[in-house]
Coordinates of C-alpha atoms in Angstrom, one line a residue:
M49 CA 116.8 100.4 122.4
K50 CA 116.2 97.3 120.2
G51 CA 112.7 96.8 121.8
L52 CA 111.8 100.5 121.1
A53 CA 112.7 100.1 117.4
M54 CA 110.5 97.0 117.2
L55 CA 107.6 98.8 119.0
D56 CA 108.0 101.7 116.5
L57 CA 107.7 99.2 113.6
F58 CA 104.6 97.7 115.2
D59 CA 103.2 101.2 115.6
R60 CA 103.8 101.9 111.9
L61 CA 102.1 98.6 111.0
S62 CA 99.1 99.4 113.2
K63 CA 98.6 102.7 111.4
M64 CA 98.6 101.2 107.9
R65 CA 95.2 101.6 106.1
R66 CA 94.7 99.3 103.2
P67 CA 91.6 97.9 101.4
R68 CA 89.7 95.3 103.4
L69 CA 90.0 92.7 100.6
L70 CA 93.8 92.9 100.7
I71 CA 93.9 92.6 104.5
R72 CA 91.4 89.8 104.5
A73 CA 93.4 87.8 101.9
A74 CA 96.6 88.4 103.8
R75 CA 95.0 87.3 107.1
I76 CA 93.8 84.1 105.4
G77 CA 97.4 83.4 104.2
A78 CA 99.2 84.5 107.4
P79 CA 98.7 81.2 109.4
H80 CA 100.4 79.4 106.5
Y81 CA 103.5 81.7 106.5
C82 CA 106.8 79.8 106.5
R83 CA 110.0 81.9 106.5
Q84 CA 112.0 79.2 104.6
R85 CA 109.5 79.1 101.8
H86 CA 108.3 82.7 101.6
L87 CA 111.3 84.9 102.3
P88 CA 113.5 83.6 99.4
R89 CA 110.7 84.5 97.0
L90 CA 110.4 88.0 98.4
L91 CA 114.0 88.8 99.1
G92 CA 115.6 86.9 96.3
D93 CA 118.1 85.1 98.5
C94 CA 117.9 82.7 101.5
S95 CA 119.7 85.0 104.0
A96 CA 117.1 86.7 106.2
P97 CA 118.2 89.9 108.0
K98 CA 117.5 90.6 111.6
P99 CA 113.7 90.6 112.3
S100 CA 113.6 94.4 112.8
R101 CA 115.4 95.0 109.6
L102 CA 113.3 92.5 107.7
I103 CA 110.0 94.0 108.9
E104 CA 111.4 97.5 108.0
H105 CA 112.3 96.1 104.5
L106 CA 108.8 94.5 104.1
I107 CA 107.1 97.8 105.2
E108 CA 109.1 99.7 102.6
E109 CA 108.2 97.1 99.9
E110 CA 104.5 97.2 100.9
H111 CA 104.6 101.0 100.8
T112 CA 105.9 100.9 97.2
L113 CA 103.3 98.4 96.2
D114 CA 100.5 100.5 97.7
H115 CA 101.7 103.5 95.7
Q116 CA 101.7 101.4 92.6
R117 CA 98.1 100.2 93.4
R118 CA 96.9 103.7 94.0
D119 CA 98.5 105.0 90.8
N120 CA 97.0 102.1 88.7
D121 CA 100.6 101.2 87.7
P122 CA 100.5 98.4 85.0
G123 CA 103.4 96.7 86.8
Y124 CA 101.4 96.3 90.0
S125 CA 100.9 92.7 91.2
I126 CA 98.1 92.1 93.7
V127 CA 99.5 88.6 94.3
H128 CA 102.9 90.1 95.2
H129 CA 101.3 92.7 97.4
I130 CA 99.3 90.0 99.3
N131 CA 102.5 87.9 99.7
V132 CA 104.3 90.9 101.2
L133 CA 101.4 91.6 103.6
I134 CA 101.4 87.9 104.6
A135 CA 105.1 88.1 105.3
L136 CA 104.6 91.2 107.3
M137 CA 101.9 89.6 109.4
G138 CA 103.9 86.4 109.8
E139 CA 107.1 88.1 110.8
A140 CA 105.2 90.4 113.2
H141 CA 103.8 87.3 115.0
L142 CA 107.2 85.6 115.1
T143 CA 108.8 88.4 117.0
P144 CA 109.1 88.6 120.8
H145 CA 106.9 91.7 120.8
A146 CA 104.0 89.9 119.1
P147 CA 101.7 90.4 122.1
H148 CA 101.9 94.1 121.5
M149 CA 100.8 93.5 117.9
Q150 CA 98.0 91.2 119.0
M151 CA 96.7 93.8 121.5
T152 CA 96.8 96.4 118.6
Q153 CA 94.8 94.0 116.4
Q154 CA 92.3 93.4 119.2
K155 CA 91.8 97.2 119.6
V156 CA 91.3 97.5 115.8
A157 CA 88.8 94.6 115.8
A158 CA 86.9 96.2 118.7
T159 CA 86.8 99.6 116.9
V160 CA 85.5 98.0 113.8
A161 CA 82.9 96.1 115.8
D162 CA 81.8 99.3 117.5
R163 CA 81.5 101.1 114.1
R164 CA 79.4 98.2 112.7
H165 CA 77.1 98.3 115.8
E166 CA 76.7 102.1 115.4
T167 CA 75.9 101.7 111.7
S168 CA 73.4 99.0 112.3
Q169 CA 71.6 101.1 114.9
R170 CA 71.4 104.1 112.5
V171 CA 69.9 101.9 109.8
A172 CA 67.4 100.2 112.1

């Protein structure tokens, strides 16, 4: 059951659609993700919940930030949004189910490459 919950979270992550610039910035920061440094800033305390609960919390936080971004909320912080995305990516790669996430990322990258190829053929 625990593995299914994590796979459901990974499925939710793989279906997220965000602007390329946000994702690119988060991907640049993800290799430097350190739980001990980043989580206290995001959670406000040093006690990290279970990985599945933490990822669920980060997904909810990111969803709220995305709504703020879309609504042009004056309280929206792009830096905070990127930090949450970095934490999401970092935590996803730290979990035992990370190979599933990597396969999903590879599928997305292949789809993007296919679309670019199609677009370049239409232009030529």
